[in-house]
PDB file of C-alpha atoms in Angstrom:
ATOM      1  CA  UNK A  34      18.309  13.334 -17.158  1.00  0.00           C
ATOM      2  CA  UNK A  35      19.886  10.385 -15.974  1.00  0.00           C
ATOM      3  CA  UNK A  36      23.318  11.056 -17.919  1.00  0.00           C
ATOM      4  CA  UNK A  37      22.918  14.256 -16.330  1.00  0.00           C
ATOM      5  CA  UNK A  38      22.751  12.464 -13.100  1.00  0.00           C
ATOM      6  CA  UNK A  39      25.581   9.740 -13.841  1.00  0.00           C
ATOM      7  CA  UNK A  40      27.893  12.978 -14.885  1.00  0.00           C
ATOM      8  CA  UNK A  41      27.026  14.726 -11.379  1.00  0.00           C
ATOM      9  CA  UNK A  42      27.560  11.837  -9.659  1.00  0.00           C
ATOM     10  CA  UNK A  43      31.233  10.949 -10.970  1.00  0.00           C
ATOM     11  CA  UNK A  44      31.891  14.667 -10.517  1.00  0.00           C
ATOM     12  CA  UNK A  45      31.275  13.908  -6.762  1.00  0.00           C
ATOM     13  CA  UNK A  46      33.604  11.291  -6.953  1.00  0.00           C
ATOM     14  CA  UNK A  47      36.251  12.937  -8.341  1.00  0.00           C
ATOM     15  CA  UNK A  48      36.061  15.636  -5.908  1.00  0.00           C
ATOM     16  CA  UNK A  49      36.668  13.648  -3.269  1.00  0.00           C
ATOM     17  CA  UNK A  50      33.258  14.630  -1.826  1.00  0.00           C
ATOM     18  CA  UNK A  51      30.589  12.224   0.088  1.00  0.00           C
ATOM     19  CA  UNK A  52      27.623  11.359  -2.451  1.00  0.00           C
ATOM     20  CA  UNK A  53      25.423  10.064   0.784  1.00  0.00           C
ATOM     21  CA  UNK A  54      25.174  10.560   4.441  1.00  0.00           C
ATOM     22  CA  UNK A  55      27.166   8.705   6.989  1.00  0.00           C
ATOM     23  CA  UNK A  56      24.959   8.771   9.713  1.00  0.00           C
ATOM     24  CA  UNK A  57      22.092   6.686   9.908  1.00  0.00           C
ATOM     25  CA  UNK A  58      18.782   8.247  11.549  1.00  0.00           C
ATOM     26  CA  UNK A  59      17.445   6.817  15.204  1.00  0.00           C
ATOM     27  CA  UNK A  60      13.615   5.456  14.297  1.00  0.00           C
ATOM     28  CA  UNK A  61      11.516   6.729  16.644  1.00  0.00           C
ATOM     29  CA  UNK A  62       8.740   4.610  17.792  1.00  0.00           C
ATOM     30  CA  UNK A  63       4.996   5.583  15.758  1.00  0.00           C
ATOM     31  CA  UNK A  64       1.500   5.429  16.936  1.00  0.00           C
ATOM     32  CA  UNK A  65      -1.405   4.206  15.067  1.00  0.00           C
ATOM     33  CA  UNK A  66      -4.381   6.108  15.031  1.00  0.00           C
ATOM     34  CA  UNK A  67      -6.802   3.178  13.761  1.00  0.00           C
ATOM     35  CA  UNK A  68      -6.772  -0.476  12.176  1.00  0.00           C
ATOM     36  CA  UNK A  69      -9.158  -1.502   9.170  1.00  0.00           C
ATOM     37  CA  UNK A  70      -9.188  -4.934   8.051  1.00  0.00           C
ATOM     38  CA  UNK A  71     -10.772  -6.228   4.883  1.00  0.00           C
ATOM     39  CA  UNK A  72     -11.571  -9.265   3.883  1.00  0.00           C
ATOM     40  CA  UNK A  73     -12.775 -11.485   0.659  1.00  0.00           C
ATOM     41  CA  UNK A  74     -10.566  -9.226  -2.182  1.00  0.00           C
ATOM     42  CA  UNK A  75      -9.585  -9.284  -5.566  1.00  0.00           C
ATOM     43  CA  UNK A  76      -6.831  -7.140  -7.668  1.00  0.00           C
ATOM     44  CA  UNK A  77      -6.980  -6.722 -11.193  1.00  0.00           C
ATOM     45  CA  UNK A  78      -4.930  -5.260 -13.278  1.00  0.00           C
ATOM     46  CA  UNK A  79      -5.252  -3.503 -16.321  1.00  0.00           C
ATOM     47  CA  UNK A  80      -3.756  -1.973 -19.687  1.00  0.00           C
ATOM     48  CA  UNK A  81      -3.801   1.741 -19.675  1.00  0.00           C
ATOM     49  CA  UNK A  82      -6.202   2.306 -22.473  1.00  0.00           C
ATOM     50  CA  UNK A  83      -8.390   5.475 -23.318  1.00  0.00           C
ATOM     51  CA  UNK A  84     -11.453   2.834 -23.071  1.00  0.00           C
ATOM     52  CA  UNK A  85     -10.087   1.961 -19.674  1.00  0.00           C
ATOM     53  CA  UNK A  86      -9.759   5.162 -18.467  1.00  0.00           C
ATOM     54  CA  UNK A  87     -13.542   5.965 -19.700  1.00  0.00           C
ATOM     55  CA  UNK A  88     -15.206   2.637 -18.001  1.00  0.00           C
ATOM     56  CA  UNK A  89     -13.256   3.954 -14.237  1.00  0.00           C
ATOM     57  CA  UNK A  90     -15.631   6.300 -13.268  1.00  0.00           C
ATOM     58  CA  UNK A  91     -18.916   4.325 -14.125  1.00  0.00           C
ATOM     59  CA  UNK A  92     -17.156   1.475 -12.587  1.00  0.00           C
ATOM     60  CA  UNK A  93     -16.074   3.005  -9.612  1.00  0.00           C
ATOM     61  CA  UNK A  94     -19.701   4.910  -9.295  1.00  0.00           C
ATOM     62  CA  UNK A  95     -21.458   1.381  -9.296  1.00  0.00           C
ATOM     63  CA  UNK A  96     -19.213  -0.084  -6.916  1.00  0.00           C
ATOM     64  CA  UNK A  97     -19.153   2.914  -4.395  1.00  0.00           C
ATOM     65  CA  UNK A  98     -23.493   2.457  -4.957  1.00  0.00           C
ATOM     66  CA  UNK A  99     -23.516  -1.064  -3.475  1.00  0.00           C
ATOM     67  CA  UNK A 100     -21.846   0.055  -0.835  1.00  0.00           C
ATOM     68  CA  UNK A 101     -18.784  -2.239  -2.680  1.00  0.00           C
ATOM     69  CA  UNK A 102     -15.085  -1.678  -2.005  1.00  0.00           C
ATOM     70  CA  UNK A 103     -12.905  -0.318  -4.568  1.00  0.00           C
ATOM     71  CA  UNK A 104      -9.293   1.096  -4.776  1.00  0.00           C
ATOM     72  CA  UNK A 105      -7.306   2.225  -7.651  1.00  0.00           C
ATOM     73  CA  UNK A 106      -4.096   2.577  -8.383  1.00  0.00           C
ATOM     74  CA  UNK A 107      -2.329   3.744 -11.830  1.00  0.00           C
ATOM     75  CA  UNK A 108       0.665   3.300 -13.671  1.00  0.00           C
ATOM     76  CA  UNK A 109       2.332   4.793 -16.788  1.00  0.00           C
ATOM     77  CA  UNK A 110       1.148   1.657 -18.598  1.00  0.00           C
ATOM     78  CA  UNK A 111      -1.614  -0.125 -16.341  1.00  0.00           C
ATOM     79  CA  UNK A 112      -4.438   0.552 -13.338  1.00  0.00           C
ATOM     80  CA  UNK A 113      -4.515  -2.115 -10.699  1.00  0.00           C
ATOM     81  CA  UNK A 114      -8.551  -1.990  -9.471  1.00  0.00           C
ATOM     82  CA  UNK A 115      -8.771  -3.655  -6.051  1.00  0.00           C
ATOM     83  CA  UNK A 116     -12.266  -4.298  -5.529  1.00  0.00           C
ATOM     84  CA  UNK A 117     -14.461  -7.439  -2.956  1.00  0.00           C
ATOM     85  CA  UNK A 118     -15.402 -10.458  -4.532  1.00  0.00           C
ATOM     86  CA  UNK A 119     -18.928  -9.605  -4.886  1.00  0.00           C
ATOM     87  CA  UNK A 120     -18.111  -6.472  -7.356  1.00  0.00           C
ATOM     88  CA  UNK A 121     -16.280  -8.900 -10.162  1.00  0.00           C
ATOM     89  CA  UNK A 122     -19.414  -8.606 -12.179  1.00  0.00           C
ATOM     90  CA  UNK A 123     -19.497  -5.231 -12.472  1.00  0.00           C
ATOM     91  CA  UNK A 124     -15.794  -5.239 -13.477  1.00  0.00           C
ATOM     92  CA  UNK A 125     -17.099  -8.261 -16.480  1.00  0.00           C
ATOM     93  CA  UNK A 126     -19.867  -6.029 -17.506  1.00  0.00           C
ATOM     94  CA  UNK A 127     -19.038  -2.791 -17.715  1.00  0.00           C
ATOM     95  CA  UNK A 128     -15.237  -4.085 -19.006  1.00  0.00           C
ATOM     96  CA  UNK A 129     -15.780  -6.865 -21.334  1.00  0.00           C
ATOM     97  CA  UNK A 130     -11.921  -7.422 -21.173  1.00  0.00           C
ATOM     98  CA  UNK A 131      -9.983  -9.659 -19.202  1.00  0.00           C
ATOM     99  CA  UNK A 132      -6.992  -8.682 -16.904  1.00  0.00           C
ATOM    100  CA  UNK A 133      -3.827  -9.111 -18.042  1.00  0.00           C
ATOM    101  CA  UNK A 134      -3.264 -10.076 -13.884  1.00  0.00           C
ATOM    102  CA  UNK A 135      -6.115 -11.166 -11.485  1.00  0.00           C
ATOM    103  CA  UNK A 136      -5.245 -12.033  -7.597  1.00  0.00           C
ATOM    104  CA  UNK A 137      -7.853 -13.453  -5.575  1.00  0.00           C
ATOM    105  CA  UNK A 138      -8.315 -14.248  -1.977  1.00  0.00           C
ATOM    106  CA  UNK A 139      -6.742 -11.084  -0.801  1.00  0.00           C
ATOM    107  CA  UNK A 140      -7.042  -9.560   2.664  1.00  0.00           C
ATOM    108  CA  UNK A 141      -6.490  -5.843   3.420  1.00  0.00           C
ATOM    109  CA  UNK A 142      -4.752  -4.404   6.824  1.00  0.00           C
ATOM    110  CA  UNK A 143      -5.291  -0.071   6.586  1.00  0.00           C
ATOM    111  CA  UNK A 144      -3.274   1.642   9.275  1.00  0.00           C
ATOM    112  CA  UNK A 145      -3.913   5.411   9.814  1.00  0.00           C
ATOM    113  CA  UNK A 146      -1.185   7.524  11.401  1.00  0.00           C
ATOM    114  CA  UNK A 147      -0.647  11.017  12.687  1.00  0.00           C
ATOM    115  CA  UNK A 148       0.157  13.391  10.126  1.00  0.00           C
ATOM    116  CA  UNK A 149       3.177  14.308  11.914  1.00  0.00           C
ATOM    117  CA  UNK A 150       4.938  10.967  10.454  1.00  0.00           C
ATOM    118  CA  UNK A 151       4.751  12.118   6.973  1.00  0.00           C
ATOM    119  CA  UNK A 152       7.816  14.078   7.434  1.00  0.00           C
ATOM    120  CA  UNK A 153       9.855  10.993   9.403  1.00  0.00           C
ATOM    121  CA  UNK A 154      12.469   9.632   7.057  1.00  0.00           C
ATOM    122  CA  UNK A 155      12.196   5.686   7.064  1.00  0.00           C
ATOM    123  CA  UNK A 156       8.578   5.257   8.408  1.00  0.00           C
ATOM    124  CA  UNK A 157       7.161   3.155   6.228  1.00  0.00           C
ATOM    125  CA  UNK A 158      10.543   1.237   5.824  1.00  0.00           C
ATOM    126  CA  UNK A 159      10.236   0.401   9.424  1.00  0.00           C
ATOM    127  CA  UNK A 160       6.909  -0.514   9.055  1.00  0.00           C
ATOM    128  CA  UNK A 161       7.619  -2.801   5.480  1.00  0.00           C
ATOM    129  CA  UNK A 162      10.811  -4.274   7.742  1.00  0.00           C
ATOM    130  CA  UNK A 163       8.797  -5.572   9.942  1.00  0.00           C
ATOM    131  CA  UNK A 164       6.241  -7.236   7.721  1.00  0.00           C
ATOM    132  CA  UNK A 165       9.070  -8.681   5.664  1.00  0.00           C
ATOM    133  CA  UNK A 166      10.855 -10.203   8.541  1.00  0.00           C
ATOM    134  CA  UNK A 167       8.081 -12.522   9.018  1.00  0.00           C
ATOM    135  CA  UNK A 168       7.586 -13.646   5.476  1.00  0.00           C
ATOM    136  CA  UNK A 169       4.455 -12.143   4.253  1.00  0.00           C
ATOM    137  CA  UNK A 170       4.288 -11.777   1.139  1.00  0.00           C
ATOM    138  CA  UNK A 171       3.099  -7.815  -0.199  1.00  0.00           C
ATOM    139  CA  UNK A 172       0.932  -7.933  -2.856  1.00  0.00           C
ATOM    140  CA  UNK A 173      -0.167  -4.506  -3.406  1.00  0.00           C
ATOM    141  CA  UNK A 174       0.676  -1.269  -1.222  1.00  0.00           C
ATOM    142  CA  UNK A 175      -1.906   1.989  -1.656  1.00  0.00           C
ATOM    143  CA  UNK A 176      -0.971   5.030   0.432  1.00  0.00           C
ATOM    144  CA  UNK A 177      -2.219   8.381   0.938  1.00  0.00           C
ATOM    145  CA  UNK A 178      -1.560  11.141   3.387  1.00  0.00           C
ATOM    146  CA  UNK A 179      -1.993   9.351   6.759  1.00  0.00           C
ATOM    147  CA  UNK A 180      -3.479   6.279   5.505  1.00  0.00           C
ATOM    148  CA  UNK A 181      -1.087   2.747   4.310  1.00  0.00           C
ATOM    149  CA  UNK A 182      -3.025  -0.004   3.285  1.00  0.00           C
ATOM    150  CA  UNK A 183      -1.289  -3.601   2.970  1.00  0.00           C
ATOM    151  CA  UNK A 184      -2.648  -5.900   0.670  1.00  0.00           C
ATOM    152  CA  UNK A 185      -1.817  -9.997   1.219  1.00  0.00           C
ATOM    153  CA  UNK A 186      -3.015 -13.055   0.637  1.00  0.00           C
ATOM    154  CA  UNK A 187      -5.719 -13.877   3.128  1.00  0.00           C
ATOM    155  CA  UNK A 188      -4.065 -16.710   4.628  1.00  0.00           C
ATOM    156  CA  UNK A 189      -1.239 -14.542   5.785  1.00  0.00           C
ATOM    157  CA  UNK A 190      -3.804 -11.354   7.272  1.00  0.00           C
ATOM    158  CA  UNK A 191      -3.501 -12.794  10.780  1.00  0.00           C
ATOM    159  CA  UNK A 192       0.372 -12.970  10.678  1.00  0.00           C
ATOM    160  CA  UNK A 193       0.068  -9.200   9.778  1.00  0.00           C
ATOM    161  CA  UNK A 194      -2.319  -8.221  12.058  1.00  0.00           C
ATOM    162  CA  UNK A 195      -0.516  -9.994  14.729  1.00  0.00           C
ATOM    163  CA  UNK A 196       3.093  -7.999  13.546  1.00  0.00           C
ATOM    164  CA  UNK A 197       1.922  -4.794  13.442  1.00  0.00           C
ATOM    165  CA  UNK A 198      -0.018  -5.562  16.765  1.00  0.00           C
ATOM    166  CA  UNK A 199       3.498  -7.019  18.076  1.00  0.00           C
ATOM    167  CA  UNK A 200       4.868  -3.878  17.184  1.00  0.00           C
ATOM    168  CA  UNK A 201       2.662  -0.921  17.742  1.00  0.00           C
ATOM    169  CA  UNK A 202       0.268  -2.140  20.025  1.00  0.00           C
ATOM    170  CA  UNK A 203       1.738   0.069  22.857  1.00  0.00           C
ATOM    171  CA  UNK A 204       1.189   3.481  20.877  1.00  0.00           C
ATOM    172  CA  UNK A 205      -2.231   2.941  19.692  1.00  0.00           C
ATOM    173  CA  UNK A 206      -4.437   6.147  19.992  1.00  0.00           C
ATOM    174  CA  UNK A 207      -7.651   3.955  18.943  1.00  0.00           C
ATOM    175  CA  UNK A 208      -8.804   0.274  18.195  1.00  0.00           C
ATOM    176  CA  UNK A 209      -9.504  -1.413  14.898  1.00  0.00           C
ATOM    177  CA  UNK A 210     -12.335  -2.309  12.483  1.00  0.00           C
ATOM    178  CA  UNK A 211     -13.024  -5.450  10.749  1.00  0.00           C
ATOM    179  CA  UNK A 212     -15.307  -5.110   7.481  1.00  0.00           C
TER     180      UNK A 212
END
């Protein structure tokens, strides 16, 4: 596949033809539906492993019971399980195994969007941009359809609050949680 690609792409070349656009698109200013912060976090990361991928659902099934907060996110090779601080013992018991990465103290900034972003080219650049311009550091990223969510360190969680409230404050359609 990727000779394929290499071999299209000197083709292009050769041609005389222009491989990428020229013009750069205007970014249009975005409106936040809603704002969820979480505090007192943890991300752990794990080996892809059929035992893994057994232990998720009893895992995530105990968490969601306590009323606990739990993301997942998989990889070819791993699963990152971001989780609060008071669900680690679930993780140890149910587990046994330790993580080949574990970040603690990790805050959690969800924005929610109109659905008629998803088709804007760039509109969670803009948004990254913005974040990265005042040094925070990303630790994780989990998206879905309307939904980003912006894991950092909890020391820096005010910084992003305040950047995306810099920002996009004008275009809010709603206010925001703290949980």
């Amino acid at each position: 596949y990727l000779l394929c690609q290499y071999d299209h792409a000197i083709e292009i070349l050769r041609e005389g033809k222009e491989p990428f656009k020229t013009t750069v698109a205007k970014m249009e200013k975005f409106s936040i539906i809603n704002l969820t912060i979480h505090f007192n976090l943890c991300a752990m990361t794990f080996s892809k492993s059929p035992r893994f991928l057994n232990a998720v659902g009893k895992i995530y099934a105990e968490i969601q019971k306590n009323n606990g907060y739990i993301i997942l996110s998989q990889g070819a090779g791993e699963i990152t399980i971001i989780i609060d601080n008071a669900s680690t013992p679930i993780i140890k018991k149910l587990l046994g195994e330790r993580p080949k990465n574990l970040t603690k103290n990790l805050a959690a900034l969800g924005i929610q969007y109109d659905p008629k972003y998803y088709e804007v080219p760039g509109m969670l650049y803009y948004l990254m941009q913005q974040i990265f311009l005042q040094g925070i550091n990303i630790r994780e990223i989990s998206s879905t359809y309307t939904e980003i969510i912006i894991y950092v360190d909890q020391k820096d969680i005010h910084l992003l609050f305040d950047t995306i409230y810099k920002y996009f404050y004008k275009n809010w359609t709603k206010t925001w949680l703290l949980k």
